[in-house]
Short mmCIF file of C-alpha atoms in Angstrom, two decimals:
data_model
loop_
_atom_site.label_atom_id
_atom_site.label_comp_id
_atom_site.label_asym_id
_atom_site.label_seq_id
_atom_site.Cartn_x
_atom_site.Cartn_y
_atom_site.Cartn_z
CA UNK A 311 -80.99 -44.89 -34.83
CA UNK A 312 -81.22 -41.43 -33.39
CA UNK A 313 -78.97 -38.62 -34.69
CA UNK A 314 -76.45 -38.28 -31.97
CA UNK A 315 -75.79 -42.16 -32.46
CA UNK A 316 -75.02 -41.81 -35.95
CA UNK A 317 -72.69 -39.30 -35.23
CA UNK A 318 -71.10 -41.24 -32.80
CA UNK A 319 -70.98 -44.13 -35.76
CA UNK A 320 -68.96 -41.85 -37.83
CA UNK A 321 -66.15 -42.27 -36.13
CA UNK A 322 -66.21 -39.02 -33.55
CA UNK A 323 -66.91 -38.93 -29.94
CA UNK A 324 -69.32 -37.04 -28.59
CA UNK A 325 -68.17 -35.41 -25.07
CA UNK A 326 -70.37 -33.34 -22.81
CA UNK A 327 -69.04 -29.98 -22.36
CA UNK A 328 -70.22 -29.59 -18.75
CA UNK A 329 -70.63 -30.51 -15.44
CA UNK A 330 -72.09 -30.19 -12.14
CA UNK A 331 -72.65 -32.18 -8.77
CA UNK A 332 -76.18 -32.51 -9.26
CA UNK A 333 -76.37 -34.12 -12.72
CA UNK A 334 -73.83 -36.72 -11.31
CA UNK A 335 -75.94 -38.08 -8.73
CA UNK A 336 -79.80 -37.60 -9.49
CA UNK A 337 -79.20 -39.73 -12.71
CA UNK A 338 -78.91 -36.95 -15.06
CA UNK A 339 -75.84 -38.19 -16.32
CA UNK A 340 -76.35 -41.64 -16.96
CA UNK A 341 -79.53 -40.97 -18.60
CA UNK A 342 -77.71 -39.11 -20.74
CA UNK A 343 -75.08 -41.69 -21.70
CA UNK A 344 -77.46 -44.19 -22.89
CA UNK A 345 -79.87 -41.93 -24.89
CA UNK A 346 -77.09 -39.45 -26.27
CA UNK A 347 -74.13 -41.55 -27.07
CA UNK A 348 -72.24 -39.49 -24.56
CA UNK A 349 -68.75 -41.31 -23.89
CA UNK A 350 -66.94 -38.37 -22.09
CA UNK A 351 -66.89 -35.37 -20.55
CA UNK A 352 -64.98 -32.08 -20.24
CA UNK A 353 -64.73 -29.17 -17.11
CA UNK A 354 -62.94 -25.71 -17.29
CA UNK A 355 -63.10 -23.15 -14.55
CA UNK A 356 -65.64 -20.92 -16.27
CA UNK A 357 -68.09 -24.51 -15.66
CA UNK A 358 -67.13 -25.36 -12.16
CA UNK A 359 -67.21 -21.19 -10.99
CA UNK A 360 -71.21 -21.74 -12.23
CA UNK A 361 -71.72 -24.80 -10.71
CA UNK A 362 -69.93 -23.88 -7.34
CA UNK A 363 -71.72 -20.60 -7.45
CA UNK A 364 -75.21 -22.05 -8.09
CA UNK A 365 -77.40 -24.30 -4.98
CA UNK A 366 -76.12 -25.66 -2.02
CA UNK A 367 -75.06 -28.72 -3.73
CA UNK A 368 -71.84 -28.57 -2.50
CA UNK A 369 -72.52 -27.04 0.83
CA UNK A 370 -72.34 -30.34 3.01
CA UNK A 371 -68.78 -31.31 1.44
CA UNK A 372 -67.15 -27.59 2.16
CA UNK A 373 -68.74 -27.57 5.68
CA UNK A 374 -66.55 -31.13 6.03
CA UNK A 375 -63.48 -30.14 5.23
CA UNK A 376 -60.90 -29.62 7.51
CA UNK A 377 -59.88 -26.13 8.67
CA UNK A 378 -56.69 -23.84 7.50
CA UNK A 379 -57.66 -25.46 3.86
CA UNK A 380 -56.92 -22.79 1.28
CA UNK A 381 -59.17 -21.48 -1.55
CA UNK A 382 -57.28 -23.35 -4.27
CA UNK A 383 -57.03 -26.87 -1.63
CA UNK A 384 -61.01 -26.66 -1.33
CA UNK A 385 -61.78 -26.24 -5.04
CA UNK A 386 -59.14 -29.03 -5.78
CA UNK A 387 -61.02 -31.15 -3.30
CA UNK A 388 -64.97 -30.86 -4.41
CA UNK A 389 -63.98 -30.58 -7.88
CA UNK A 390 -61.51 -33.62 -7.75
CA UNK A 391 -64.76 -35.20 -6.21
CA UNK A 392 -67.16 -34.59 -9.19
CA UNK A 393 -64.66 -35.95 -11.54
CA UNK A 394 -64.23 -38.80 -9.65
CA UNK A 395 -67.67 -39.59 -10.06
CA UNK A 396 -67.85 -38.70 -13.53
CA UNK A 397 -64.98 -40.77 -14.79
CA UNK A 398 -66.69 -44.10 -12.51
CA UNK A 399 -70.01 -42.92 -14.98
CA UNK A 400 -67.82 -43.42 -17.80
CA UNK A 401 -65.92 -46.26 -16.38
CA UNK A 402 -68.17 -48.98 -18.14
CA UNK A 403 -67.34 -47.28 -21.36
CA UNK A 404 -64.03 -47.10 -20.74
CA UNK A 405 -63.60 -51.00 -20.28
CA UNK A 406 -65.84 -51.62 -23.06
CA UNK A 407 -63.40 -49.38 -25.62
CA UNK A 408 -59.91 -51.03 -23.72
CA UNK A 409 -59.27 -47.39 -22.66
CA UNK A 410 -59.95 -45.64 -26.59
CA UNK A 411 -63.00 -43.57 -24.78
CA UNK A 412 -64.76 -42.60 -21.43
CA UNK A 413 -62.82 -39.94 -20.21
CA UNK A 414 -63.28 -37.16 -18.16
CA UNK A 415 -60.81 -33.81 -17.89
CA UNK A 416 -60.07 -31.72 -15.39
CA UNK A 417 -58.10 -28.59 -15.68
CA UNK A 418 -54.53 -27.62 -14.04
CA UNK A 419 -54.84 -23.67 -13.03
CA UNK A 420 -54.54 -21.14 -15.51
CA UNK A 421 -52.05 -19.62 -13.29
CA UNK A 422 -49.78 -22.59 -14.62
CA UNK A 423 -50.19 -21.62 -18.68
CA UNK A 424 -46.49 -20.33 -18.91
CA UNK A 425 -44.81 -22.41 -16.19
CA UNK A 426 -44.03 -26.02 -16.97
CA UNK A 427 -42.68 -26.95 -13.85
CA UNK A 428 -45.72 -25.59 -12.32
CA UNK A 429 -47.96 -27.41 -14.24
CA UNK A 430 -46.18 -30.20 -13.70
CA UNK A 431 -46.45 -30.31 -9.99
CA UNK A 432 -50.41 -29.41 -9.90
CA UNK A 433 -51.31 -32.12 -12.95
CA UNK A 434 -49.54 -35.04 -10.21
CA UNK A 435 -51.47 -34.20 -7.47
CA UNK A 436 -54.56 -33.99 -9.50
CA UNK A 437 -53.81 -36.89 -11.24
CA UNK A 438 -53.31 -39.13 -8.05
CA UNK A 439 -55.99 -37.01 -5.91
CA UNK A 440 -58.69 -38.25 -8.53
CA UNK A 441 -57.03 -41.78 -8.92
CA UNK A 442 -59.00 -43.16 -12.02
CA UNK A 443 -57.41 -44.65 -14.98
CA UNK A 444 -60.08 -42.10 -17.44
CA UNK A 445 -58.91 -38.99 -16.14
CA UNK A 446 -57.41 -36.63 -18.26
CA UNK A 447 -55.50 -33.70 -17.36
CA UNK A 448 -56.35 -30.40 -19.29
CA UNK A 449 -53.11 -28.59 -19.69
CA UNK A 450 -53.03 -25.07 -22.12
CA UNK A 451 -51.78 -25.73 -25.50
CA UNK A 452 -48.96 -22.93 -24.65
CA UNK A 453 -44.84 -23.42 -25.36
CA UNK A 454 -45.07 -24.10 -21.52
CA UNK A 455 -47.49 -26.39 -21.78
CA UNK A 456 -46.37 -28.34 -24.83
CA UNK A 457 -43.21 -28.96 -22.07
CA UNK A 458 -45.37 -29.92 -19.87
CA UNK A 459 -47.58 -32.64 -21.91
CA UNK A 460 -44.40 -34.18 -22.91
CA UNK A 461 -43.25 -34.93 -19.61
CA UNK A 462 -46.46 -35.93 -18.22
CA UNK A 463 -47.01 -38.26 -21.55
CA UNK A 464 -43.52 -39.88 -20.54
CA UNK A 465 -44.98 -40.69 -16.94
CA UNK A 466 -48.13 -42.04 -17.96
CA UNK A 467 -50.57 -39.46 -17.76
CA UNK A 468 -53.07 -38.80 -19.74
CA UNK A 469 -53.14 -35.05 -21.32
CA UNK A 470 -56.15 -33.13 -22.85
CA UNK A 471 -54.06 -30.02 -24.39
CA UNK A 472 -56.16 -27.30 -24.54
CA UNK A 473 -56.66 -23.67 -26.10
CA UNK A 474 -55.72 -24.95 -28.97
CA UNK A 475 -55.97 -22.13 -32.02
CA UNK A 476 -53.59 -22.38 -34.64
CA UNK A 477 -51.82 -25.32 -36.27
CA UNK A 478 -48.70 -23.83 -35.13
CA UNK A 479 -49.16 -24.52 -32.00
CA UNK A 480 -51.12 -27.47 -32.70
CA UNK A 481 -47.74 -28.81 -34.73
CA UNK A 482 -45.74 -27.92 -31.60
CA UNK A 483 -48.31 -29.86 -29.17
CA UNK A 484 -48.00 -33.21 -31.72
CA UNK A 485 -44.65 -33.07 -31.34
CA UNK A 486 -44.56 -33.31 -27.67
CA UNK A 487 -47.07 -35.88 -27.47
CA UNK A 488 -45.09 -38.19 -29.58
CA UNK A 489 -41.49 -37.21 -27.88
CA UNK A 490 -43.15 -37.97 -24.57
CA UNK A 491 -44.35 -41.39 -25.54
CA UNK A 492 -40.51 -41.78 -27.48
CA UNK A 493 -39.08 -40.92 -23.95
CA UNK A 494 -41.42 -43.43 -22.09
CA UNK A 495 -40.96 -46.46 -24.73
CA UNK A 496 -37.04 -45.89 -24.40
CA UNK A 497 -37.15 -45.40 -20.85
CA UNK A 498 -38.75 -49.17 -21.08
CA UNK A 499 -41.91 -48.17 -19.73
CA UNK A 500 -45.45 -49.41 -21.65
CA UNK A 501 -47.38 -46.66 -23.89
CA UNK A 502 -50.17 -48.87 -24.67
CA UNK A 503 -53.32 -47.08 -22.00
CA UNK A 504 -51.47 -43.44 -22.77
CA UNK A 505 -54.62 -41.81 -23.99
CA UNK A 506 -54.64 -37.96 -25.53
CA UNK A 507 -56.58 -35.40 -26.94
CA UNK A 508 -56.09 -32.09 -28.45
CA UNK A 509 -58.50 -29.56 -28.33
CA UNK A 510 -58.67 -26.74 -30.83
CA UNK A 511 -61.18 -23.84 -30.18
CA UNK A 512 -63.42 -23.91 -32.92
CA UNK A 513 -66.42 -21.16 -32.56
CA UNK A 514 -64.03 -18.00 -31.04
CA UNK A 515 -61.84 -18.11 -34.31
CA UNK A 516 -65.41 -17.06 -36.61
CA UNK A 517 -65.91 -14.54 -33.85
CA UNK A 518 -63.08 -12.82 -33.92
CA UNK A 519 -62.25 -13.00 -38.04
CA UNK A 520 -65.62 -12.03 -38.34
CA UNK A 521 -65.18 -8.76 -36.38
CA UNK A 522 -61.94 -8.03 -38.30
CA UNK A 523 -63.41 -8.80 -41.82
CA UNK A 524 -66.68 -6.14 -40.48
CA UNK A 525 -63.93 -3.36 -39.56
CA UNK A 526 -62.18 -4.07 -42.65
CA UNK A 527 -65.58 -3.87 -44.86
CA UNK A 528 -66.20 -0.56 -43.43
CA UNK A 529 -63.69 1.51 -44.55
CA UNK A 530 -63.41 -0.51 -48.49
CA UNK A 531 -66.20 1.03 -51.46
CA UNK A 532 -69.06 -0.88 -51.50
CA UNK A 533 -67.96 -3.62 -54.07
CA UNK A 534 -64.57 -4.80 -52.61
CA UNK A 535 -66.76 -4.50 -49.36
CA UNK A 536 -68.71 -7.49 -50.61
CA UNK A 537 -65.80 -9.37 -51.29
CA UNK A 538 -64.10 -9.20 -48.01
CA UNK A 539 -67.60 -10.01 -46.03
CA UNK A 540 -67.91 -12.81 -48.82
CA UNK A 541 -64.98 -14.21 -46.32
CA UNK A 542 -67.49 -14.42 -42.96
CA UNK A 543 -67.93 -17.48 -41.25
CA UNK A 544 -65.66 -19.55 -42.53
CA UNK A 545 -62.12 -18.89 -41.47
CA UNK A 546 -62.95 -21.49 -37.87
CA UNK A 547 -64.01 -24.21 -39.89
CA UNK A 548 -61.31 -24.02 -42.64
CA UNK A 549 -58.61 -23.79 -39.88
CA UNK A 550 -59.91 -27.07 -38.21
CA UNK A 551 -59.58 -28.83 -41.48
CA UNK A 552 -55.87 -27.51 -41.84
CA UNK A 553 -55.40 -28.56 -38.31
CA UNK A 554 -56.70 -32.59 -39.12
CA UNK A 555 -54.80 -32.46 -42.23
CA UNK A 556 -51.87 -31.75 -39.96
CA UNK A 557 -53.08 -34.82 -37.71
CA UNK A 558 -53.48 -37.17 -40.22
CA UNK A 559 -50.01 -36.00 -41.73
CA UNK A 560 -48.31 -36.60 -38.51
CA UNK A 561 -50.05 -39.47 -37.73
CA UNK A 562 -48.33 -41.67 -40.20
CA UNK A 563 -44.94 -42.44 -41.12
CA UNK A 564 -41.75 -44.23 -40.00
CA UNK A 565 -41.97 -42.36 -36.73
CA UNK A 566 -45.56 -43.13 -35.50
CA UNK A 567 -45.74 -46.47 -36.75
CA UNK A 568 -42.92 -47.41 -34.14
CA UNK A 569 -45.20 -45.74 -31.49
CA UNK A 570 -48.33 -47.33 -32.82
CA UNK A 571 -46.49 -51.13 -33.36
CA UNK A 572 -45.85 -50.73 -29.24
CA UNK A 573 -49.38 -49.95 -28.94
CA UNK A 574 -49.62 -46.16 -29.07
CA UNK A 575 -52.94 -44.20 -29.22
CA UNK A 576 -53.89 -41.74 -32.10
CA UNK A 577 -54.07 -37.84 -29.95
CA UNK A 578 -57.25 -37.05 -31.38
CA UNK A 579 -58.45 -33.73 -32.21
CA UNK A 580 -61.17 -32.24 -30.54
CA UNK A 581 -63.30 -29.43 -31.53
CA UNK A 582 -64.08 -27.28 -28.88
CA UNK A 583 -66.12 -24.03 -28.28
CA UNK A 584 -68.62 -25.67 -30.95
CA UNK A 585 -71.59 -24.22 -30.06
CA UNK A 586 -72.19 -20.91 -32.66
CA UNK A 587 -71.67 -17.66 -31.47
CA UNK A 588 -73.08 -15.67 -34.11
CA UNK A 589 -77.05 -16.19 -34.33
CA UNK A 590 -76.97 -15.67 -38.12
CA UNK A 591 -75.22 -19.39 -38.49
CA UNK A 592 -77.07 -22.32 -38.05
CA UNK A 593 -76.49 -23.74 -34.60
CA UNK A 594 -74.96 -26.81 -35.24
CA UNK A 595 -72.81 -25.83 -37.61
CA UNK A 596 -69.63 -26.29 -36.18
CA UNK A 597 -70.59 -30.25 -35.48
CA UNK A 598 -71.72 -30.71 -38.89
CA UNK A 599 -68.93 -29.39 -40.99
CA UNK A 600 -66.26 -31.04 -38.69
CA UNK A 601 -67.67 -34.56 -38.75
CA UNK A 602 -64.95 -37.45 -39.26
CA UNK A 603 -63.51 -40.80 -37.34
CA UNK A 604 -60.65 -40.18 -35.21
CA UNK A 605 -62.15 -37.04 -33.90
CA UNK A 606 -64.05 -35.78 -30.35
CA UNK A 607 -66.53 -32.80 -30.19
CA UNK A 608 -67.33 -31.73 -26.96
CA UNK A 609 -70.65 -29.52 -26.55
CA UNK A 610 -71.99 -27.89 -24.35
CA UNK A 611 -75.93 -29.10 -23.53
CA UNK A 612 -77.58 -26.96 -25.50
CA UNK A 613 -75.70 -27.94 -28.97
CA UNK A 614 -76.09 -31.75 -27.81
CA UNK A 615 -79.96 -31.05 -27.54
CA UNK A 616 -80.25 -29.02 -30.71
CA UNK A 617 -77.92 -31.90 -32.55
CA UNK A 618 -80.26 -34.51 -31.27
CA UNK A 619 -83.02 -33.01 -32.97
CA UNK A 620 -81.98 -31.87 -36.35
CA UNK A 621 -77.96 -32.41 -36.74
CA UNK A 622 -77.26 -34.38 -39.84
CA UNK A 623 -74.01 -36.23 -40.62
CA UNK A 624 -71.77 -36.72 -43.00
CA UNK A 625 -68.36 -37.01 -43.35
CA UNK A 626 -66.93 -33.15 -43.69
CA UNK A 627 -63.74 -33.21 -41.98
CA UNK A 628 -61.33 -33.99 -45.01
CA UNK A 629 -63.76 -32.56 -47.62
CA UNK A 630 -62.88 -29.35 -49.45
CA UNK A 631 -59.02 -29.09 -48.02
CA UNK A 632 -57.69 -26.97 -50.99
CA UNK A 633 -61.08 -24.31 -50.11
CA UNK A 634 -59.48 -24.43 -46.36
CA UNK A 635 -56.37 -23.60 -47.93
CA UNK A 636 -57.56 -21.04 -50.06
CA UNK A 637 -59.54 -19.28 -47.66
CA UNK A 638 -56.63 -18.56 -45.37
CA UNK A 639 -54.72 -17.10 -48.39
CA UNK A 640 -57.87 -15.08 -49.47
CA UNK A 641 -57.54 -14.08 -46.10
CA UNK A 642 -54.49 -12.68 -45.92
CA UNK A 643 -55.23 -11.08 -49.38
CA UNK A 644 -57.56 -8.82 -47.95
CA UNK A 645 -55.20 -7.99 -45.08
CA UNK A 646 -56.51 -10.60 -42.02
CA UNK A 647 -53.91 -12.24 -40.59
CA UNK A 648 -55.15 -15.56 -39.44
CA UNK A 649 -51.82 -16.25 -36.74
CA UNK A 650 -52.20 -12.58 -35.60
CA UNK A 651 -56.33 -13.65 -34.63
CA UNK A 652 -55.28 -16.26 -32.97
CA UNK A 653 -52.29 -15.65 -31.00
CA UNK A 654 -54.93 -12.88 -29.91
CA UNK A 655 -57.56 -15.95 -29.09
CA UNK A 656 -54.62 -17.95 -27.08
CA UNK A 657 -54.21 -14.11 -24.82
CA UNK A 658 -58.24 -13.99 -24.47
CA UNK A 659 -58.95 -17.68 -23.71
CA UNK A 660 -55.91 -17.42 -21.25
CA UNK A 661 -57.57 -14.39 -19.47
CA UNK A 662 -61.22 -15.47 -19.36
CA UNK A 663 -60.06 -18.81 -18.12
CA UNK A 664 -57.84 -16.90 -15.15
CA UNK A 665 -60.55 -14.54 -14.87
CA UNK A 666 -63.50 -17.63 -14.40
CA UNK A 667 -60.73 -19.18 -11.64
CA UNK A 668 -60.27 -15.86 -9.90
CA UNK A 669 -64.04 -15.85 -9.54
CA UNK A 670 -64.18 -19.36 -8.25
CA UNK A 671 -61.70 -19.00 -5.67
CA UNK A 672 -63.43 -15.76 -4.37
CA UNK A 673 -66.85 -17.55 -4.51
CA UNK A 674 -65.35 -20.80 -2.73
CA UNK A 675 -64.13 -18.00 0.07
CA UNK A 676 -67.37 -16.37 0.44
CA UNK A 677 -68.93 -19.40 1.03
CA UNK A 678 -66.65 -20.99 3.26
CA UNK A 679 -67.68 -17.33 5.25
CA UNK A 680 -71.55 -17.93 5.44
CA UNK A 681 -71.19 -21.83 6.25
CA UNK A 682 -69.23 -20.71 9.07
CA UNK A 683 -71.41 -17.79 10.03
CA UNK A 684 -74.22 -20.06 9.42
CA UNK A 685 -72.65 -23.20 11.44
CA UNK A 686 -71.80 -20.63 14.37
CA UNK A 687 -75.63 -19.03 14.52
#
C-alpha cells in the first residue's frame, strides 16, 4: 500500500491543488487518480492565469468563440470547460462514494468577496454553465460570503468556502452552512447530495506569525529573544486543530443530528495552502500534522509527489489540543495577536486572488488580440 493510499485510509481526502487543459486530456489526470488516491480537485485564479498564460492549449477553443464575448464571458467559458472535464474524471468516484467525494471547484470572482448578491448571481450561472452534479462552487469565507453559502446551500448547490483563516470566521461559515440546509429541509426540499467543504489556509498563517515573532525577537535581549522564536512554526498548525475542534463541536448535537437524520453531509475541513513556505520545515509538514477522517487536503503537485515518497501518517488532527490552545495564549503573551494576522491574511489572500484574476483577464485579452491578428495574416 503506497503512502498516499494510506493517507487516503485515514479518513482524509486527498485533492489536487491544480489544473490545466493538458493534464485533462493526455491522461495525466487519470493516471494520477489511480496511482495517487486523488478523489478531487481544486482551481483558483492564480492556477487558471498560469495555465491560460502557458501553450496554445487553449488557443483552438478562444479562436471558436463567438465575437463581442467579454474578457470575464471567455474565461467563464474555457475554464467552465476544464472543470467540466475534470468533474466527468472524478465522476466514477463520485458514484462509487454516493456523492461523499469526487469533486471539483471552481471559483466565483474575487470581485464578488464583499457582495452577496453578486456572488450569488455568478455561482448560478457557473453552477448550471458546468452542469455536473460534483461541482463545487468556491465562494470567499467573507461576512458576504458566509450570506452567500447559505443561500446557495438552501438551493442545492454545493459550496467550497474558501480563505478560510481564523475560527471566527470559520464559526460564522458553519453556521451558514447549517442555516442553509435548515432553510432547504423546511422549505421541503431534500439535503441528502448537498455536499460542502471548508477550506482554511494553512501554510500563509506560519508565514506571516513567523515574520511577526522575527520583528518581535529583534528588538527583546537575547534570552526573552529565544523564547518568543521558541514560538516559530507552529501558530498554522495549532490554529487548524482549534478550527476541527470547532468542527467536531458543531458537528454534533440536537441541531445537526436533525440535519444528519434527513441525510445531511458533514462540511469538511480542508487544509489548504499546505505546501511549506519556509525551507527550514520539512515539506510535508503541514499534511502530516493535520492528518484525521472527516478531513480534505488539497496540494499542490509538488507536495503530492514529495508525500508519495516519504509522508508518513498518523492520526494528528485531534492530538495535542490543549498545546494548540496554549500556543495561541503564549502567543498573545508575547504580544502576537493571532485575529490581527489573520484578518491581515483574509486582506492579502483577497488581493493576490483579485490581483491573479486581473492578470487573467488581461492575458485572455491579449490573446484574443494575436489569434485575431494571427487569423487575419
Amino acid at each position: 500500500m503506497n503512502r498516499l493510499q494510506r493517507l487516503h485510509d485515514a479518513g482524509q481526502s486527498i485533492w489536487l491543488d491544480y489544473i490545466d487543459r493538458t493534464m485533462l486530456h493526455d491522461g495525466t489526470l487519470a493516471r494520477r487518480i489511480a496511482d495517487e488516491a486523488l478523489t478531487g480537485m481544486t482551481s483558483n485564479p492564480t492556477i487558471f492565469e498560469k495555465a491560460l498564460a502557458e501553450g496554445t492549449a487553449y488557443d483552438a477553443q478562444l479562436t471558436a468563440l463567438p465575437d463581442g464575448l467579454s474578457a470575464l464571458e471567455m474565461f467563464e467559458q474555457v475554464a467552465g470547460q476544464d472543470v467540466q472535464h475534470a468533474c466527468d474524471a472524478f465522476r466514477a468516484i463520485y458514484d462509487r462514494t454516493d456523492g461523499a467525494d469526487g469533486y471539483v471547484s471552481l471559483e466565483v470572482s474575487p470581485t464578488m468577496a464583499n457582495d452577496a448578491d453578486g456572488t450569488l448571481v455568478e455561482a448560478r450561472r457557473l453552477w448550471a454553465l458546468v452542469d455536473r452534479p460534483n461541482l463545487m462552487i468556491k465562494v470567499p469565507g467573507t461576512a458576504a460570503g458566509a450570506d452567500a453559502t447559505r443561500r446557495l446551500v438552501a438551493e442545492g448547490i454545493n459550496v467550497n468556502v474558501t480563505l478560510l483563516f481564523s475560527t471566527d470566521a470559520y464559526a460564522r461559515v458553519i453556521d451558514a452552512y447549517l442555516s442553509g440546509l435548515e432553510d432547504r429541509l423546511d422549505a421541503g426540499g431534500p439535503i441528502d447530495r448537498i455536499a460542502s467543504v471548508a477550506s482554511f489556509f494553512i501554510s500563509r498563517v506560519d508565514s506571516e506569525i513567523d515574520k511577526r515573532l522575527d520583528a518581535l525577537a529583534a528588538t527583546r535581549p537575547e534570552g526573552e529573544r529565544h523564547r518568543i522564536l521558541a514560538l516559530k512554526g507552529k501558530a498554522a498548525i495549532a490554529n487548524a486543530k482549534l478550527a476541527y475542534a470547532l468542527f467536531r463541536e458543531r458537528f454534533s448535537g440536537a441541531r445537526w443530528q436533525r440535519l444528519a437524520t434527513a441525510g445531511a453531509r458533514l462540511q469538511r475541513p480542508l487544509w489548504a495552502s499546505t505546501s511549506t513556505k519556509n525551507p527550514a520545515y520539512r515539506d510535508v509538514l503541514y499534511v502530516e500534522a493535520l492528518v484525521g477522517p472527516d478531513t480534505v487536503n488539497t496540494m499542490p503537485p509538488a507536495t503530492v509527489v514529495a508525500f508519495a515518497d516519504h509522508g508518513e501518517t498518523r492520526r494528528t488532527i485531534d492530538v495535542d489540543v490543549e498545546d494548540a490552545r496554549r500556543l495561541v495564549r503564549d502567543l498573545a503573551t508575547a504580544g502576537i495577536s493571532l485575529d490581527d494576522a489573520t484578518a491581515q491574511l483574509l486582506r492579502e489572500g483577497l488581493a493576490s486572488f483579485q490581483k491573479s484574476f486581473d492578470a487573467l483577464i488581461a492575458g485572455l485579452e491579449r490573446k484574443r488580440a494575436l489569434l485575431a491578428s494571427a487569423g487575419a495574416a
